[in-house]
Tab-separated table of C-alpha atoms and ligand atoms in Angstrom:
chain	number	residue	atom	x	y	z
A	29	MET	CA	104.615	72.947	80.833
A	30	SER	CA	105.137	73.833	84.559
A	31	LYS	CA	108.322	72.351	86.029
A	32	ASP	CA	106.686	71.569	89.378
A	33	THR	CA	104.734	68.620	88.050
A	34	LEU	CA	105.295	64.985	87.178
A	35	SER	CA	103.657	63.638	84.056
A	36	ILE	CA	102.396	60.073	84.092
A	37	ARG	CA	101.485	58.644	80.728
A	38	HIS	CA	99.399	55.487	80.320
A	39	ASN	CA	101.105	54.100	77.219
A	40	ARG	CA	98.275	51.739	76.322
A	41	THR	CA	95.612	54.442	76.280
A	42	GLY	CA	97.973	57.305	75.464
A	43	ARG	CA	96.365	59.345	78.267
A	44	GLU	CA	98.893	61.560	80.070
A	45	VAL	CA	98.242	63.468	83.295
A	46	GLU	CA	100.373	66.028	85.144
A	47	TYR	CA	100.577	65.648	88.892
A	48	PRO	CA	101.764	68.420	91.246
A	49	LEU	CA	105.153	68.019	92.934
A	50	LEU	CA	104.755	69.035	96.571
A	51	LYS	CA	107.781	70.528	98.317
A	52	GLY	CA	108.114	70.455	102.087
A	53	THR	CA	110.406	72.648	104.171
A	54	LEU	CA	113.094	69.977	103.748
A	55	GLY	CA	113.318	66.631	102.008
A	56	LYS	CA	112.444	65.043	98.691
A	57	GLU	CA	109.865	66.415	96.268
A	58	THR	CA	106.660	64.424	96.667
A	59	VAL	CA	104.255	63.793	93.809
A	60	ASP	CA	100.591	64.131	94.774
A	61	ILE	CA	98.906	61.173	93.036
A	62	ARG	CA	95.670	61.164	95.024
A	63	SER	CA	93.639	61.416	91.791
A	64	LEU	CA	95.585	58.688	89.963
A	65	TYR	CA	92.716	56.165	90.133
A	66	LYS	CA	90.176	58.718	88.914
A	67	ASP	CA	92.490	59.989	86.122
A	68	LEU	CA	94.122	56.795	84.862
A	69	ASP	CA	91.996	54.051	86.425
A	70	CYS	CA	94.964	52.414	88.168
A	71	PHE	CA	96.559	52.138	91.640
A	72	SER	CA	100.201	52.617	92.691
A	73	TYR	CA	102.104	49.621	94.097
A	74	ASP	CA	104.580	50.238	96.949
A	75	PRO	CA	104.837	47.297	99.427
A	76	GLY	CA	106.130	48.537	102.785
A	77	PHE	CA	105.436	52.133	101.689
A	78	MET	CA	109.132	52.554	100.837
A	79	VAL	CA	108.528	55.651	98.699
A	80	THR	CA	105.057	56.679	99.904
A	81	ALA	CA	104.368	59.753	102.046
A	82	SER	CA	101.365	58.827	104.193
A	83	CYS	CA	100.823	62.307	105.616
A	84	ARG	CA	102.142	65.823	106.003
A	85	SER	CA	103.885	66.332	109.357
A	86	ASN	CA	105.758	69.140	111.139
A	87	ILE	CA	107.269	67.021	113.893
A	88	THR	CA	110.408	65.129	112.806
A	89	PHE	CA	112.624	65.129	109.734
A	90	ILE	CA	115.159	62.492	108.687
A	91	ASP	CA	117.662	62.776	105.847
A	92	GLY	CA	118.683	59.145	105.398
A	93	GLU	CA	121.486	59.839	102.943
A	94	ALA	CA	123.051	62.573	105.103
A	95	GLY	CA	122.357	60.886	108.455
A	96	VAL	CA	120.361	63.867	109.772
A	97	LEU	CA	117.576	63.768	112.406
A	98	LEU	CA	115.660	66.912	113.466
A	99	TYR	CA	112.914	67.195	116.091
A	100	ARG	CA	110.821	70.292	115.180
A	101	GLY	CA	113.897	71.568	113.304
A	102	TYR	CA	116.416	71.087	116.123
A	103	PRO	CA	119.327	68.674	115.346
A	104	ILE	CA	119.201	65.598	117.558
A	105	GLU	CA	122.843	66.204	118.540
A	106	GLN	CA	121.976	69.570	120.122
A	107	LEU	CA	118.921	68.240	121.935
A	108	ALA	CA	120.858	65.216	123.201
A	109	GLU	CA	123.630	67.470	124.476
A	110	ASN	CA	121.487	70.089	126.189
A	111	CYS	CA	118.030	68.791	127.054
A	112	ASP	CA	116.116	66.840	129.621
A	113	PHE	CA	113.660	64.296	128.165
A	114	MET	CA	110.713	66.314	129.464
A	115	GLU	CA	111.901	69.323	127.423
A	116	VAL	CA	112.015	67.134	124.312
A	117	ALA	CA	108.565	65.655	125.019
A	118	TYR	CA	107.226	69.224	125.325
A	119	LEU	CA	108.975	70.197	122.068
A	120	LEU	CA	107.499	67.244	120.173
A	121	MET	CA	103.989	67.880	121.539
A	122	TYR	CA	103.824	71.672	121.282
A	123	GLY	CA	106.376	72.427	118.544
A	124	GLU	CA	108.555	74.792	120.599
A	125	LEU	CA	111.102	74.345	123.380
A	126	PRO	CA	109.550	75.389	126.718
A	127	ASN	CA	110.763	78.272	128.845
A	128	ARG	CA	111.429	77.472	132.488
A	129	SER	CA	107.925	78.130	133.795
A	130	GLU	CA	106.324	76.216	130.887
A	131	LEU	CA	108.614	73.286	131.610
A	132	ASP	CA	107.887	73.367	135.355
A	133	ILE	CA	104.120	73.311	134.725
A	134	PHE	CA	104.515	70.508	132.144
A	135	VAL	CA	106.634	68.384	134.500
A	136	GLN	CA	104.202	68.896	137.380
A	137	GLU	CA	101.253	67.872	135.236
A	138	ILE	CA	103.062	64.790	133.935
A	139	GLY	CA	103.947	63.894	137.533
A	140	LYS	CA	100.322	64.258	138.649
A	141	ARG	CA	99.230	61.861	135.908
A	142	SER	CA	101.891	59.219	136.552
A	143	ILE	CA	99.883	57.279	139.201
A	144	LEU	CA	97.838	54.198	138.266
A	145	ASP	CA	94.224	53.580	139.284
A	146	GLU	CA	94.123	50.906	142.008
A	147	SER	CA	91.938	48.590	139.911
A	148	LEU	CA	94.526	48.857	137.116
A	149	ARG	CA	97.138	47.504	139.517
A	150	VAL	CA	94.962	44.410	139.972
A	151	PHE	CA	95.013	43.958	136.186
A	152	PHE	CA	98.623	42.789	136.476
A	153	GLU	CA	97.553	39.831	138.629
A	154	GLY	CA	96.057	38.340	135.469
A	155	PHE	CA	99.519	37.944	133.969
A	156	HIS	CA	101.643	34.918	134.779
A	157	TYR	CA	104.892	36.056	136.471
A	158	ASP	CA	106.929	35.166	133.355
A	159	ALA	CA	104.756	37.111	130.902
A	160	HIS	CA	106.920	39.214	128.590
A	161	PRO	CA	106.864	42.846	129.793
A	162	MET	CA	105.890	43.977	126.280
A	163	ALA	CA	102.836	41.708	126.451
A	164	MET	CA	101.909	43.316	129.773
A	165	LEU	CA	102.521	46.806	128.370
A	166	VAL	CA	100.275	46.189	125.351
A	167	GLY	CA	97.544	44.790	127.598
A	168	VAL	CA	97.658	47.374	130.371
A	169	VAL	CA	97.968	50.401	128.062
A	170	GLY	CA	95.092	49.055	125.980
A	171	SER	CA	93.056	48.659	129.176
A	172	LEU	CA	93.424	52.396	129.865
A	173	SER	CA	90.741	52.719	127.160
A	174	ALA	CA	88.397	50.993	129.624
A	175	PHE	CA	89.068	53.730	132.194
A	176	TYR	CA	89.038	56.687	129.832
A	177	HIS	CA	86.424	56.267	127.147
A	178	SER	CA	82.859	57.401	127.792
A	179	GLU	CA	83.809	60.841	129.099
A	180	LEU	CA	86.552	61.334	126.473
A	181	ASN	CA	85.481	63.945	123.927
A	182	MET	CA	88.056	63.611	121.146
A	183	LYS	CA	86.745	66.751	119.483
A	184	ASP	CA	87.915	68.768	122.512
A	185	PRO	CA	91.607	69.762	122.184
A	186	GLU	CA	91.967	69.934	125.975
A	187	HIS	CA	90.657	66.357	126.337
A	188	ARG	CA	93.190	65.278	123.704
A	189	ARG	CA	96.012	67.144	125.456
A	190	ILE	CA	95.179	65.532	128.811
A	191	CYS	CA	95.110	62.110	127.147
A	192	ALA	CA	98.611	62.715	125.753
A	193	MET	CA	99.892	63.849	129.159
A	194	ARG	CA	98.346	60.801	130.849
A	195	LEU	CA	100.108	58.457	128.440
A	196	ILE	CA	103.515	60.132	128.878
A	197	GLY	CA	103.000	60.166	132.664
A	198	LYS	CA	101.742	56.603	133.091
A	199	MET	CA	103.997	54.756	130.642
A	200	PRO	CA	107.027	54.536	132.992
A	201	THR	CA	104.771	53.535	135.910
A	202	ILE	CA	103.166	50.737	133.861
A	203	ALA	CA	106.588	49.707	132.529
A	204	ALA	CA	108.136	49.523	135.990
A	205	ALA	CA	105.054	47.707	137.342
A	206	SER	CA	105.423	45.123	134.542
A	207	TYR	CA	108.986	44.507	135.664
A	208	ARG	CA	108.105	44.369	139.379
A	209	HIS	CA	105.320	41.870	138.633
A	210	SER	CA	107.749	39.697	136.656
A	211	VAL	CA	110.152	39.529	139.612
A	212	GLY	CA	107.442	39.185	142.264
A	213	LYS	CA	108.218	42.490	143.960
A	214	PRO	CA	105.724	45.023	145.316
A	215	PHE	CA	104.950	47.964	143.028
A	216	VAL	CA	106.684	51.235	143.891
A	217	PHE	CA	104.592	54.352	143.467
A	218	PRO	CA	105.856	57.327	141.463
A	219	ARG	CA	107.217	60.201	143.566
A	220	LEU	CA	106.765	63.897	142.849
A	221	ASP	CA	110.190	64.762	144.298
A	222	LEU	CA	112.035	62.798	141.589
A	223	ASN	CA	112.436	63.709	137.917
A	224	TYR	CA	111.108	61.491	135.118
A	225	CYS	CA	114.187	59.284	134.793
A	226	GLU	CA	114.937	59.144	138.547
A	227	ASN	CA	111.326	58.158	139.134
A	228	PHE	CA	111.497	55.345	136.632
A	229	LEU	CA	114.709	53.924	138.094
A	230	ASN	CA	113.249	54.216	141.597
A	231	MET	CA	110.021	52.436	140.593
A	232	MET	CA	112.129	49.736	138.942
A	233	PHE	CA	114.832	49.099	141.525
A	234	SER	CA	113.829	50.648	144.821
A	235	ARG	CA	114.285	48.122	147.585
A	236	SER	CA	112.342	50.333	149.958
A	237	SER	CA	109.167	48.594	151.083
A	238	PRO	CA	106.498	50.593	153.012
A	239	ASN	CA	108.350	50.478	156.345
A	240	TYR	CA	111.935	49.987	155.182
A	241	ILE	CA	114.071	52.717	153.657
A	242	ASP	CA	117.349	51.304	152.348
A	243	PRO	CA	119.999	53.796	153.572
A	244	ASN	CA	122.264	52.753	150.700
A	245	HIS	CA	119.591	53.170	148.087
A	246	TYR	CA	120.524	56.075	145.893
A	247	ILE	CA	119.910	56.828	142.255
A	248	ASP	CA	123.164	56.909	140.282
A	249	PRO	CA	123.331	60.243	138.425
A	250	GLU	CA	125.330	58.577	135.618
A	251	ALA	CA	122.486	56.113	135.121
A	252	VAL	CA	119.946	58.945	135.064
A	253	LYS	CA	122.066	60.809	132.476
A	254	ALA	CA	122.364	57.736	130.234
A	255	LEU	CA	118.641	56.960	130.511
A	256	ASN	CA	117.702	60.565	129.776
A	257	LEU	CA	119.849	60.480	126.637
A	258	SER	CA	118.415	57.184	125.435
A	259	LEU	CA	114.837	58.418	125.902
A	260	ILE	CA	115.608	61.586	123.903
A	261	LEU	CA	117.185	59.603	121.055
A	262	HIS	CA	114.223	57.212	120.834
A	263	ALA	CA	111.465	59.825	121.267
A	264	ASP	CA	110.401	60.105	117.616
A	265	HIS	CA	111.422	59.067	114.137
A	266	GLU	CA	108.909	60.162	111.461
A	267	GLN	CA	106.446	57.560	110.140
A	268	GLY	CA	108.152	54.372	111.359
A	269	ALA	CA	106.081	51.197	111.525
A	270	SER	CA	104.765	51.846	115.049
A	271	THR	CA	103.930	55.517	114.452
A	272	SER	CA	102.198	54.625	111.181
A	273	THR	CA	100.221	52.003	113.120
A	274	VAL	CA	99.110	54.613	115.655
A	275	ARG	CA	98.080	56.965	112.835
A	276	LEU	CA	96.223	54.232	110.932
A	277	ALA	CA	94.318	53.141	114.051
A	278	ALA	CA	93.570	56.769	114.977
A	279	SER	CA	92.269	57.491	111.459
A	280	THR	CA	89.188	55.372	112.303
A	281	GLY	CA	88.472	57.538	115.362
A	282	ALA	CA	89.473	54.743	117.746
A	283	ASN	CA	90.110	55.348	121.440
A	284	PRO	CA	93.629	56.873	121.671
A	285	TYR	CA	94.800	54.525	124.448
A	286	ALA	CA	93.894	51.594	122.186
A	287	CYS	CA	95.755	53.296	119.310
A	288	ILE	CA	98.919	53.649	121.410
A	289	ALA	CA	98.582	49.990	122.443
A	290	ALA	CA	98.542	49.151	118.721
A	291	GLY	CA	101.744	51.166	118.295
A	292	ILE	CA	103.351	49.245	121.184
A	293	ALA	CA	102.410	45.969	119.490
A	294	ALA	CA	104.014	47.097	116.207
A	295	LEU	CA	107.148	48.294	118.001
A	296	TRP	CA	107.676	44.832	119.565
A	297	GLY	CA	108.863	43.183	116.338
A	298	PRO	CA	112.633	42.429	116.104
A	299	ALA	CA	112.821	44.299	112.785
A	300	HIS	CA	111.685	47.443	114.637
A	301	GLY	CA	111.853	48.300	118.324
A	302	GLY	CA	112.386	44.676	119.334
A	303	ALA	CA	115.842	44.886	117.745
A	304	ASN	CA	117.537	46.142	120.925
A	305	GLU	CA	116.521	43.014	122.842
A	306	ALA	CA	117.402	40.894	119.795
A	307	VAL	CA	120.851	42.538	119.516
A	308	LEU	CA	121.772	41.527	123.073
A	309	ASN	CA	120.524	37.978	122.454
A	310	MET	CA	122.529	37.903	119.213
A	311	LEU	CA	125.692	39.119	120.986
A	312	ALA	CA	125.189	36.479	123.673
A	313	THR	CA	124.821	33.821	120.924
A	314	ILE	CA	127.954	34.997	119.115
A	315	GLY	CA	129.684	34.882	122.478
A	316	THR	CA	133.278	35.531	121.438
A	317	VAL	CA	135.098	37.691	118.903
A	318	ASP	CA	136.480	34.640	117.037
A	319	ARG	CA	132.922	33.608	116.100
A	320	ILE	CA	132.120	36.951	114.415
A	321	PRO	CA	133.099	35.826	110.859
A	322	GLU	CA	130.705	32.867	111.152
A	323	PHE	CA	127.764	35.158	111.940
A	324	ILE	CA	128.702	37.762	109.354
A	325	ALA	CA	128.656	34.962	106.775
A	326	LYS	CA	125.209	33.855	108.006
A	327	ALA	CA	123.923	37.432	107.729
A	328	LYS	CA	125.104	37.580	104.099
A	329	ASP	CA	123.699	34.172	103.165
A	330	LYS	CA	120.352	34.790	101.438
A	331	LYS	CA	119.282	31.245	102.195
A	332	ASP	CA	119.730	31.930	105.902
A	333	PRO	CA	116.999	34.087	107.518
A	334	PHE	CA	119.559	35.435	110.020
A	335	ARG	CA	120.221	39.162	109.741
A	336	LEU	CA	122.775	41.159	111.673
A	337	LEU	CA	120.464	42.756	114.207
A	338	GLY	CA	121.205	46.371	114.990
A	339	PHE	CA	122.506	46.936	111.460
A	340	GLY	CA	120.718	48.553	108.555
A	341	HIS	CA	117.766	50.865	108.443
A	342	ARG	CA	114.816	51.463	106.160
A	343	VAL	CA	115.725	55.164	105.862
A	344	TYR	CA	119.329	55.730	106.968
A	345	LYS	CA	121.782	54.862	104.217
A	346	ASN	CA	124.454	56.616	106.241
A	347	HIS	CA	125.295	56.362	109.939
A	348	ASP	CA	122.242	56.628	112.201
A	349	PRO	CA	123.059	59.892	114.041
A	350	ARG	CA	121.543	58.405	117.189
A	351	ALA	CA	123.927	55.452	117.064
A	352	ARG	CA	126.897	57.825	116.908
A	353	ILE	CA	125.698	59.700	120.000
A	354	ILE	CA	124.752	56.641	122.028
A	355	ARG	CA	128.023	54.831	121.147
A	356	GLN	CA	129.962	57.501	123.034
A	357	THR	CA	127.679	57.180	126.045
A	358	CYS	CA	128.275	53.432	126.011
A	359	HIS	CA	131.984	54.122	126.154
A	360	ASP	CA	131.605	56.630	128.997
A	361	LEU	CA	129.294	54.399	130.996
A	362	LEU	CA	131.379	51.265	130.569
A	363	ASN	CA	134.751	53.032	130.895
A	364	SER	CA	133.597	54.392	134.255
A	365	GLY	CA	134.739	51.025	135.535
A	366	LYS	CA	131.403	50.359	137.224
A	367	ASN	CA	129.906	48.378	134.360
A	368	ALA	CA	132.662	46.638	132.427
A	369	ASP	CA	130.872	44.336	130.053
A	370	PRO	CA	132.562	41.944	127.597
A	371	LEU	CA	129.479	42.212	125.384
A	372	PHE	CA	130.381	45.824	124.666
A	373	ASP	CA	133.858	44.857	123.499
A	374	LEU	CA	132.219	42.174	121.373
A	375	ALA	CA	129.774	44.779	119.988
A	376	LEU	CA	132.650	47.090	119.024
A	377	ALA	CA	134.535	44.219	117.373
A	378	LEU	CA	131.400	43.190	115.450
A	379	GLU	CA	130.828	46.789	114.353
A	380	GLU	CA	134.444	47.105	113.177
A	381	TYR	CA	134.268	43.804	111.297
A	382	ALA	CA	130.936	44.584	109.592
A	383	LEU	CA	131.972	48.089	108.573
A	384	GLN	CA	134.943	46.636	106.712
A	385	ASP	CA	132.907	43.969	104.928
A	386	GLU	CA	132.064	44.655	101.280
A	387	TYR	CA	128.493	43.334	101.647
A	388	PHE	CA	127.671	45.870	104.391
A	389	ILE	CA	129.598	48.702	102.772
A	390	GLU	CA	127.929	48.160	99.386
A	391	ARG	CA	124.475	48.107	100.971
A	392	LYS	CA	125.214	51.013	103.331
A	393	LEU	CA	124.325	48.936	106.369
A	394	TYR	CA	125.519	50.808	109.444
A	395	PRO	CA	124.842	50.218	113.146
A	396	ASN	CA	121.489	51.755	114.078
A	397	VAL	CA	120.417	53.145	117.441
A	398	ASP	CA	119.298	49.695	118.624
A	399	PHE	CA	122.799	48.287	118.237
A	400	TYR	CA	123.969	50.262	121.261
A	401	SER	CA	120.861	51.085	123.266
A	402	GLY	CA	120.695	47.560	124.672
A	403	ILE	CA	124.268	47.851	125.934
A	404	ILE	CA	123.281	50.955	127.909
A	405	TYR	CA	120.169	49.338	129.355
A	406	LYS	CA	122.207	46.284	130.344
A	407	ALA	CA	124.708	48.563	132.075
A	408	LEU	CA	121.742	50.064	133.981
A	409	ASN	CA	120.811	46.530	135.130
A	410	ILE	CA	117.603	46.685	133.117
A	411	PRO	CA	116.710	43.114	132.055
A	412	VAL	CA	116.852	42.319	128.331
A	413	GLU	CA	113.095	41.641	128.152
A	414	MET	CA	112.550	45.258	129.237
A	415	PHE	CA	114.620	46.822	126.445
A	416	THR	CA	111.763	47.345	123.995
A	417	VAL	CA	109.632	48.577	126.881
A	418	MET	CA	112.267	51.311	127.327
A	419	PHE	CA	111.891	52.148	123.641
A	420	ALA	CA	108.099	52.369	124.119
A	421	ILE	CA	108.455	54.760	127.092
A	422	ALA	CA	110.490	57.108	124.898
A	423	ARG	CA	108.421	56.741	121.736
A	424	THR	CA	105.176	57.497	123.589
A	425	ALA	CA	106.203	61.161	123.345
A	426	GLY	CA	106.416	60.796	119.555
A	427	TRP	CA	103.276	58.691	119.188
A	428	VAL	CA	101.065	61.108	121.149
A	429	SER	CA	102.549	64.078	119.260
A	430	HIS	CA	101.655	62.478	115.923
A	431	TRP	CA	98.198	61.623	117.268
A	432	LEU	CA	97.633	65.227	118.394
A	433	GLU	CA	98.914	66.544	115.042
A	434	MET	CA	96.591	64.241	113.160
A	435	MET	CA	93.547	64.970	115.353
A	436	ASP	CA	94.081	68.714	114.789
A	437	GLU	CA	93.496	68.237	111.065
A	438	PRO	CA	90.007	69.285	109.896
A	439	ASN	CA	89.362	66.216	107.753
A	440	ILE	CA	91.118	62.985	108.645
A	441	PRO	CA	90.839	60.440	105.797
A	442	ILE	CA	90.456	56.892	107.126
A	443	GLY	CA	93.633	54.987	106.204
A	444	ARG	CA	92.665	52.342	103.663
A	445	PRO	CA	95.485	51.111	101.361
A	446	ARG	CA	94.506	49.219	98.164
A	447	GLN	CA	96.188	46.035	96.872
A	448	LEU	CA	97.375	44.189	93.800
A	449	TYR	CA	95.100	41.112	93.761
A	450	SER	CA	96.780	37.924	92.506
A	451	GLY	CA	94.279	35.371	93.800
A	452	PRO	CA	91.914	33.137	91.742
A	453	ASP	CA	89.693	34.672	89.057
A	454	LYS	CA	85.914	34.549	89.616
A	455	ARG	CA	84.730	30.921	89.655
A	456	GLU	CA	81.503	28.988	90.371
A	457	PHE	CA	80.853	27.263	93.676
A	458	LEU	CA	81.063	23.437	93.741
A	459	SER	CA	79.087	21.463	96.305
A	460	ILE	CA	81.151	19.145	98.503
A	461	ASP	CA	80.073	16.074	96.510
A	462	GLU	CA	81.318	17.661	93.266
A	463	ARG	CA	84.801	18.555	94.620
B	515	SDX	C1	114.337	50.682	114.225
B	515	SDX	O1	111.469	53.115	110.971
B	515	SDX	C2	112.223	53.551	111.881
B	515	SDX	O2	112.555	54.713	111.938
B	515	SDX	C3	112.713	52.498	112.873
B	515	SDX	C4	113.556	53.025	114.019
B	515	SDX	C5	112.787	54.012	114.853
B	515	SDX	O3	113.443	54.818	115.543
B	515	SDX	O4	111.534	53.913	114.900
B	515	SDX	O5	114.733	53.631	113.529
B	515	SDX	C6	113.949	51.891	114.947
B	515	SDX	O6	113.477	49.880	113.959
B	515	SDX	C7	115.764	50.516	113.773
B	515	SDX	C8	115.962	49.212	112.934
B	515	SDX	C9	116.087	48.065	113.937
B	515	SDX	N1	116.074	46.782	113.223
B	515	SDX	C10	117.187	46.053	113.150
B	515	SDX	O7	118.297	46.389	113.560
B	515	SDX	C11	116.954	44.663	112.509
B	515	SDX	C12	118.062	44.393	111.479
B	515	SDX	N2	117.852	45.273	110.355
B	515	SDX	C13	117.141	44.729	109.208
B	515	SDX	O8	116.066	43.913	109.576
B	515	SDX	C14	116.849	45.787	108.151
B	515	SDX	O9	117.982	46.528	107.988
B	515	SDX	C15	115.688	46.708	108.331
B	515	SDX	C16	114.401	45.965	108.587
B	515	SDX	C17	115.941	47.650	109.434
B	515	SDX	C18	115.557	47.474	107.022
B	515	SDX	O10	115.183	46.510	106.074
B	515	SDX	P1	115.206	46.884	104.549
B	515	SDX	O11	114.611	48.234	104.320
B	515	SDX	O12	114.671	45.722	103.768
B	515	SDX	O13	116.764	46.987	104.278
B	515	SDX	P2	117.351	47.427	102.916
B	515	SDX	O14	116.300	47.602	101.861
B	515	SDX	O15	118.274	48.554	103.204
B	515	SDX	O16	118.217	46.106	102.507
B	515	SDX	C19	119.132	46.245	101.448
B	515	SDX	C20	119.932	44.962	101.435
B	515	SDX	C21	119.082	43.705	101.262
B	515	SDX	O17	119.931	42.754	100.648
B	515	SDX	P3	119.912	42.629	99.007
B	515	SDX	O18	118.493	42.193	98.653
B	515	SDX	O19	120.262	43.987	98.454
B	515	SDX	O20	120.955	41.567	98.708
B	515	SDX	O21	120.592	44.801	102.696
B	515	SDX	C22	120.181	43.579	103.285
B	515	SDX	C23	118.846	43.243	102.687
B	515	SDX	O22	118.623	41.857	102.759
B	515	SDX	N3	120.088	43.835	104.744
B	515	SDX	C24	120.705	43.103	105.667
B	515	SDX	C25	120.396	43.718	106.889
B	515	SDX	N4	119.604	44.777	106.673
B	515	SDX	C26	119.415	44.838	105.339
B	515	SDX	N5	121.499	41.997	105.573
B	515	SDX	C27	121.963	41.507	106.752
B	515	SDX	N6	121.707	42.063	107.977
B	515	SDX	C28	120.926	43.146	108.067
B	515	SDX	N7	120.668	43.685	109.268
């Protein structure tokens, strides 16, 4: 009997079938059970897809036990140390790091596609000023499908590439416009003389109106460095909930802008990308170090729905490598004296307390990337409601890369999970007078 198979035996019928064990470049062996229903007339049950590989991908690899994260084979630590976010976006999309001329062309094309159509700017007027920026992002990105649909030929790789570039280019502009709308300030257009992160900060915070240039307005290089790092760390992460949502929507052949809007919606939840905003709100609720034990107890109490936000991960059962990297940047940014923030001291005290608690140790619950990213965004004066928007800007590079990878496949099966039905058995209808 070949070793590279898994035998599944139906003990009631005695039927036994061997299934091939697929081996990727790295990672766990994966049993191919696509013919399970045909062979043994049964489904597999895996709520939340905890042990289910939904696709084959060459983009990102995570080893949750070892705390490893690779983008196209490169360790996240090396990319974080040496790259600009545009280099990483290129790497995720095309599979290789760009040389200088490739990067220059990529950056120029992204810059060209960063402007919004005038009628899209009007779209924002439909939002009340206090609309959550994530609600605006979902709506405006989804509305891009109204601008780019009829002429979009999804069978044409160049059309698909341009769509990906548009999304990476426009996301920061839409994000900054959402913020400016929420504070009643005029939109600031993207500039071609600024890099991706400088541009975003300028569109967010520039006080320059058409005929006023603020002589003191400058873009803090430390802020640009911290933002660049955070975007790199959040750029992709295998088949997380939002990326799986993009893939599932795209499997029906839906308009890609609508698919990315679906990914943004999935990212918003506090169990996923919404955690960074929720972490800051949690820290503000805890307030002081002496209240930490009270909240740790709440997090451990199964009767209490409260969880320690920013801790734990579906895949990492070791330290999230991104959290390790971003923790240092928090230190650097806050130790620079410009952004002292008591919430950071509280965050460090909470981390220390949790990491010594048996409940968290036993369950391998470590701080994830979202535990610290909010601290950085707060230090950059980005409002808490914008934190998940920041995550979406970064993850757009990952989402479009997965979309491109999927659309390059010859036959894309429509995603259609089955279920374990536990509702009523078949029964006869009763008229209303008989009920
Ligand atoms: C992101 O998928 C991705 O890759 C996501 C992401 C990305 O880059 O796309 O990495 C970004 O979403 C990071 C995660 C951000 N979310 C949070 O910080 C919210 C707080 N974390 C939890 O909601 C939770 O840890 C999840 C949702 C992240 C993971 O949930 P799981 O898979 O159910 O956690 P688990 O199976 O490891 O839980 C094991 C035990 C359970 O208790 P027992 O039943 O064993 O008694 O740990 C408990 C859980 O109840 N637990 C927690 C906890 N997380 C898990 N208890 C208290 N506080 C927590 N945060």
